Coordinates of C-alpha atoms in Angstrom, one line a residue:
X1 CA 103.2 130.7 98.3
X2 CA 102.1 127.9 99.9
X3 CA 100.4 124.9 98.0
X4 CA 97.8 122.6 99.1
X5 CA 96.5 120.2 96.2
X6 CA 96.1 116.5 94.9
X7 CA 97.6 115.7 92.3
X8 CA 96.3 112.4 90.6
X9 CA 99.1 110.5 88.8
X10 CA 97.1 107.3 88.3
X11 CA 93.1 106.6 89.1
X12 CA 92.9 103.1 87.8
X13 CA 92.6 99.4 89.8
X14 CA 94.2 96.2 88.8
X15 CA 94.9 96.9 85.7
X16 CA 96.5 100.1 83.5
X17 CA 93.9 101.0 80.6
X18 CA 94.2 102.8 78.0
X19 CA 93.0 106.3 79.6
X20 CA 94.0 105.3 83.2
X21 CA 97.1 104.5 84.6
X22 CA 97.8 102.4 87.9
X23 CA 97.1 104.1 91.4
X24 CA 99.5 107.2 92.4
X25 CA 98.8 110.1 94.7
X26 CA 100.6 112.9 95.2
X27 CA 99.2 115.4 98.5
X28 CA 101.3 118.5 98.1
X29 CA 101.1 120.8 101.8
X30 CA 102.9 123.6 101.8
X31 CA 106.4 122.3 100.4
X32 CA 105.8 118.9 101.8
X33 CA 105.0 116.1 99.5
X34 CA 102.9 112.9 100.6
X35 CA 102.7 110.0 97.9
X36 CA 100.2 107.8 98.1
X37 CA 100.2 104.1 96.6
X38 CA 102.5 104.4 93.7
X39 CA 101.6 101.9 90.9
X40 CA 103.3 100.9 87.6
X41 CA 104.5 104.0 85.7
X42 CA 104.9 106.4 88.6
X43 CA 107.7 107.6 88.0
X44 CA 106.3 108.5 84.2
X45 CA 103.0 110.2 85.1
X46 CA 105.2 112.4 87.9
X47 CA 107.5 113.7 84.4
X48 CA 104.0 114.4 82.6
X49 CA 102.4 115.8 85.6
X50 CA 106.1 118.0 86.3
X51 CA 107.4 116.8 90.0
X52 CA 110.1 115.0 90.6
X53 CA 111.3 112.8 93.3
X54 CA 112.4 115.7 95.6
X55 CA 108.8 116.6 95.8
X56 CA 108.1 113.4 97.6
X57 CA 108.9 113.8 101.8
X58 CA 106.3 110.2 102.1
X59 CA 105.8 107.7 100.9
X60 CA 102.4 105.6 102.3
X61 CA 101.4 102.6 100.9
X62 CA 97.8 101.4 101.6
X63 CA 98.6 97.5 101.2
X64 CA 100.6 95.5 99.0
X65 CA 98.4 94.3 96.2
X66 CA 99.9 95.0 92.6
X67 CA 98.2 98.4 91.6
X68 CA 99.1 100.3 95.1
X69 CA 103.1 99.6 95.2
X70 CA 104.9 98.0 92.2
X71 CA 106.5 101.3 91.6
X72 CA 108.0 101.6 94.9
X73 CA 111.3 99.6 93.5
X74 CA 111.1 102.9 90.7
X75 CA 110.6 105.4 92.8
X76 CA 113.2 104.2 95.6
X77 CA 115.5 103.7 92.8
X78 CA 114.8 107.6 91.4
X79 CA 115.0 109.4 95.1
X80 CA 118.5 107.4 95.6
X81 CA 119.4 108.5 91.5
X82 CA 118.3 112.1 92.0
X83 CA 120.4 112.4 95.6
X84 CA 117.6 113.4 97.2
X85 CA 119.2 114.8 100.1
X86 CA 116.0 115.0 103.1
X87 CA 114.6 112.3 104.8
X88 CA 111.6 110.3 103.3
X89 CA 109.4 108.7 105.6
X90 CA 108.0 105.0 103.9
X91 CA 104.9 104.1 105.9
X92 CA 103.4 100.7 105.3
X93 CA 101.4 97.6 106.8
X94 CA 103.9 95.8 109.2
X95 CA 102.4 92.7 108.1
X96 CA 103.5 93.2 104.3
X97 CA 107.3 94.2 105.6
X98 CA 108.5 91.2 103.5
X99 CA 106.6 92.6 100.6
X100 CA 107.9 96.0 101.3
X101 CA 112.0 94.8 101.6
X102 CA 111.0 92.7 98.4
X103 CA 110.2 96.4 96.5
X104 CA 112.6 98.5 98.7
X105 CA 115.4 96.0 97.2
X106 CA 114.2 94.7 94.2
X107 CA 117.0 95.1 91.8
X108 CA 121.0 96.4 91.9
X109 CA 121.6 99.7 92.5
X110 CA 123.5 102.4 94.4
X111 CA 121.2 102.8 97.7
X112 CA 120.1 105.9 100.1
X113 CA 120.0 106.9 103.5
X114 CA 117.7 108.8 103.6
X115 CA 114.1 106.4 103.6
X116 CA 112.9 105.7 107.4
X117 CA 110.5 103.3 107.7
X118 CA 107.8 103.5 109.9
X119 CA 105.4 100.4 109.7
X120 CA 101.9 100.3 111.1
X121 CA 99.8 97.5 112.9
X122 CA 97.0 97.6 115.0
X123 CA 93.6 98.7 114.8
X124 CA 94.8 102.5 114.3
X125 CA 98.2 104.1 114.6
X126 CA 99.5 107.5 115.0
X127 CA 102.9 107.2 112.8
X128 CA 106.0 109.6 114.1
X129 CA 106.3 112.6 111.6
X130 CA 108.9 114.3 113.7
X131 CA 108.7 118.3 112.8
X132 CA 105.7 117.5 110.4
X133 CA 103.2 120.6 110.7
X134 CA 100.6 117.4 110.7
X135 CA 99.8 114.3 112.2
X136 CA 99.1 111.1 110.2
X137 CA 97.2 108.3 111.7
X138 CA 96.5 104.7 110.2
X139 CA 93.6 102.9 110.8
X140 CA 92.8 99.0 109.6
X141 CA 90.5 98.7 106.7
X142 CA 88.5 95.4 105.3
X143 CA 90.1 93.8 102.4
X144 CA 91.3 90.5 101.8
X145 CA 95.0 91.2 102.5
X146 CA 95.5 93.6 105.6
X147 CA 95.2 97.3 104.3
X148 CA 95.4 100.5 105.9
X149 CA 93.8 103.8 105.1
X150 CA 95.4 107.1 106.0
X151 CA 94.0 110.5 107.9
X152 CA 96.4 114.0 108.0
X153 CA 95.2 116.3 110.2
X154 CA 96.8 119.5 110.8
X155 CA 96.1 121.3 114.3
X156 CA 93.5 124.1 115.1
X157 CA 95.3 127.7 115.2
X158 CA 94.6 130.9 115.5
X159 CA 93.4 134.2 113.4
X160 CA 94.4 137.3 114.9
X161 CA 91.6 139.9 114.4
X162 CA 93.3 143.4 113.7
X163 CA 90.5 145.5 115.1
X164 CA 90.6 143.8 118.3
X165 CA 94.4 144.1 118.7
X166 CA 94.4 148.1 118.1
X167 CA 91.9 148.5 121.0
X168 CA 93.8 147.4 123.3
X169 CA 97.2 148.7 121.8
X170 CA 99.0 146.0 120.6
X171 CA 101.0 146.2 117.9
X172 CA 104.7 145.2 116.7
X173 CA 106.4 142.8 118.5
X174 CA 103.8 142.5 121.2
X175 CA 101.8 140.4 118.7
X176 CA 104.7 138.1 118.5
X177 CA 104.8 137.9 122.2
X178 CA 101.3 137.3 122.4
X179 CA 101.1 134.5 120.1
X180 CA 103.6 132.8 121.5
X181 CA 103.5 133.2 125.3
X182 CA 99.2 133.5 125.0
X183 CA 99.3 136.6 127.1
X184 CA 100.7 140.0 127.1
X185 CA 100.7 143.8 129.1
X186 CA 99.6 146.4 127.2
X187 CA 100.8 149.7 127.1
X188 CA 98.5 150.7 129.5
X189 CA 99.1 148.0 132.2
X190 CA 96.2 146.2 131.0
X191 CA 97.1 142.1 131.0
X192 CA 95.9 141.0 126.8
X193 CA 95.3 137.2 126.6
X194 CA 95.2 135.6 123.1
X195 CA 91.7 134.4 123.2
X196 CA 90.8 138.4 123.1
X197 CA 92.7 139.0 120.0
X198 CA 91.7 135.6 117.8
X199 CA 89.2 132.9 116.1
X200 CA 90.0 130.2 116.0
X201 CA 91.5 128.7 112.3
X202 CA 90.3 125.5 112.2
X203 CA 93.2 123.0 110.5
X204 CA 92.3 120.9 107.5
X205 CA 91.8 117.4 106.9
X206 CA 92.9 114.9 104.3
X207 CA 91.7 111.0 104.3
X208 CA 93.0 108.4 101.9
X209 CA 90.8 105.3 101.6
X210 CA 91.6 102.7 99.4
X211 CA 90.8 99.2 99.0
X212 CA 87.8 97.9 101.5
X213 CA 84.5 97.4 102.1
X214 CA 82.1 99.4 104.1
X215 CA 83.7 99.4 107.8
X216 CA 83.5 101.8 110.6
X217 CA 87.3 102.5 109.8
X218 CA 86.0 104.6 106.5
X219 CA 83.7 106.6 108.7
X220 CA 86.8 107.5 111.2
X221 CA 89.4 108.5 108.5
X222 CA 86.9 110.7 106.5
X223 CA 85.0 112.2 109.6
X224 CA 84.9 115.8 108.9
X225 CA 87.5 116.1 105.9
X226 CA 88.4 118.4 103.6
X227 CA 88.9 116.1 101.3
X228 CA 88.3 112.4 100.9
X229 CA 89.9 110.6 98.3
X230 CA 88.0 107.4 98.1
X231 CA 87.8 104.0 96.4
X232 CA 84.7 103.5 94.1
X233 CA 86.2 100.3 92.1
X234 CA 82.3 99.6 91.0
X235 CA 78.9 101.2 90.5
X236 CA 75.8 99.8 92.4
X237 CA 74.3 97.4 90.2
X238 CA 77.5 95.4 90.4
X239 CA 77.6 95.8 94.3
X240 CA 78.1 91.9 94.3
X241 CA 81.1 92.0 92.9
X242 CA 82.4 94.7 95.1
X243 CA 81.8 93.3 98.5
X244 CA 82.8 89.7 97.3
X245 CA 86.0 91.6 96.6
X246 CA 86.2 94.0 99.8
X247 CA 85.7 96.6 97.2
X248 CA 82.9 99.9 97.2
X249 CA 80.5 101.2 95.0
X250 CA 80.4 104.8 94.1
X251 CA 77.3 104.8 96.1
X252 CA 78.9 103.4 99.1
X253 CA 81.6 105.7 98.9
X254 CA 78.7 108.7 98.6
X255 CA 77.2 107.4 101.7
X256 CA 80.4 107.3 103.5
X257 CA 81.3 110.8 102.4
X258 CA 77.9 112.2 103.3
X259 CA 78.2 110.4 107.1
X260 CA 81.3 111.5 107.7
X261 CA 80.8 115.4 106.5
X262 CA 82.9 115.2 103.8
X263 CA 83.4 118.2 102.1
X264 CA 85.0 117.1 98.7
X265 CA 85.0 113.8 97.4
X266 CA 87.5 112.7 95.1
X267 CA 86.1 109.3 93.3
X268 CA 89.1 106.9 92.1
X269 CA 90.4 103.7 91.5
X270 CA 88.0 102.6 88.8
X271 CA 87.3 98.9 87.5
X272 CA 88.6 98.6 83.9
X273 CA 85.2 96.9 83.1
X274 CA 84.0 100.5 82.9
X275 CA 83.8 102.1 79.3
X276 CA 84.9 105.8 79.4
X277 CA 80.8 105.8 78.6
X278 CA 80.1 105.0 81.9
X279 CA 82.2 107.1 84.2
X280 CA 79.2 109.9 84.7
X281 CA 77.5 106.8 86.5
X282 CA 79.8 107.5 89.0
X283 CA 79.2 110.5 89.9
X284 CA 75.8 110.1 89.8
X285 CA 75.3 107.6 92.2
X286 CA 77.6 109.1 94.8
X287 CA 75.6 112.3 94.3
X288 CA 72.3 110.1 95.9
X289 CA 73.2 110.4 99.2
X290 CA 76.0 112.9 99.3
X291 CA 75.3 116.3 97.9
X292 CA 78.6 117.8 98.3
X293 CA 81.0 118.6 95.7
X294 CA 82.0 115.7 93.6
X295 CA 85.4 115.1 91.5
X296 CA 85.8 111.7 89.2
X297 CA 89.9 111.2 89.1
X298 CA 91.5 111.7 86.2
X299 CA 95.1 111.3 85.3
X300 CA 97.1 114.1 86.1
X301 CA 94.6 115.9 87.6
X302 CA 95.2 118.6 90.1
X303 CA 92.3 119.1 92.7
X304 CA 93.1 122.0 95.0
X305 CA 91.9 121.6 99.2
X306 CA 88.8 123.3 99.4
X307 CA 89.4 126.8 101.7
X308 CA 89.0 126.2 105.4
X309 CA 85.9 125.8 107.3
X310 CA 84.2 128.5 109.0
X311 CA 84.7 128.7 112.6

């Protein structure tokens, strides 16, 4: 069965704390596994959280500050380790491609073939997937070192509708044919197109924003997700801080989620100035202007994609 989830391996900035460990993002899709900004202790949270480094086909670091990639040297290490025998595609900021062979080949060890790298630059970039059943596009964020958030978006398809299909006699392998080729002849002579027989199935959305401050870049990754998962390093009353470090506010991140119509927002990345305490402040002020369903990270956490939209 085919599994479409996040699972949160680390919700915490700068710093590990006692309850939170650094960043780390698994996006499971149906066999596929997209990991997001691995952090210090990766590779540990993956062994609590049950996944292993064959679970991990990505591997797309946001920027190259601390939190978001000082366990790429781990989990490069583990894939070459565990033989991980299919390709992993590392995606990262072409800017930081120092930073990235630094990681990629920080210590001795017995290296793999198998990790392609595809950096980004520009404004926004559609990065190669080859056979992916989705496409991933970059865009530019604002932070003080060049950071990139990330969009997956899988392509509209089609629902057959069975009542439809029997009135004009097609059955077997003439709804293969007519999936495929978009038209068929029924059994009477009659030509069937597809657009008789369907809906459309609208495909999901997924958009990964980390470190920035408010910029039309946010809007354009979360337009119309699924799911955003979302900076919120501070709440409001210590907006100051945030935008002096190109950081948001769980309100900001509300307001961006509720622009974009969002449909779940995932809150992480928390400040460690924050007292366990103080976490339903998050929530809270996200839930001002957006008044869709709201998830605070938590470690190991495993926060399903909501079912599709309605046509």
């Amino acid at each position: 069965m085919s599994v479409r989830d996040l699972l949160v391996l680390g919700s915490s900035s700068a710093v590990p704390t006692k309850t939170r460990n650094h960043n780390g993002y698994l996006l499971r899709w149906d066999g596929l596994g997209l990991l997001f900004d691995p952090g210090e202790g990766t590779q540990r949270q993956m062994t609590f959280a049950g996944v292993t480094a064959t679970d991990v086909h990505w591997l797309c670091v946001t920027h190259f500050h601390g939190d978001h990639c000082l366990g790429v040297p781990g989990m490069v290490q583990r894939i070459a380790r565990d033989g991980v025998e299919h390709e992993v595609t590392a995606v990262f900021p072409a800017s930081g491609t120092e930073y990235w062979r630094r990681l990629r080949h920080a210590t001795a060890f017995h290296d793999t073939d198998v990790i392609t790298e595809r950096p980004v630059s520009g404004a926004a970039m559609r990065v190669d997937g080859g056979t992916a059943p989705f496409t991933l596009t970059a865009r530019r964020l604002a932070h003080p070192v060049e950071a990139y958030g990330y969009r997956l978006e899988e392509p509209d398809g089609v629902t057959m509708v069975p009542a439809e299909l029997a009135a004009r006699g097609i059955r077997g392998p003439l709804v293969r044919r007519l999936q495929e080729d978009g038209e068929v002849t029924a059994p009477d002579g009659r030509t069937v197109t597809l657009d008789e027989c369907s809906v459309r199935r609208p495909g999901q959305k997924v958009a990964f924003v980390m470190d920035t401050g408010v910029c039309d870049a946010a809007y354009e990754l979360a337009r119309d997700a699924d799911m955003l998962i979302i900076e919120s390093t501070y709440l409001d009353e210590d907006a100051g801080l945030a935008h002096d470090r190109g950081h948001l506010t769980a309100g900001e991140a509300g307001r961006i989620a509720a622009a974009a119509g969002v449909r779940l927002l995932v809150l992480t990345h928390f400040s460690e100035r924050y007292r366990p305490e103080d976490e339903p402040a998050f929530r809270k002020q996200a839930a001002v202007p957006f008044d869709g369903e709201i998830v605070l990270a938590r470690d190991l956490d495993r926060i399903r994609l909501p079912r599709r939209r309605a046509v």
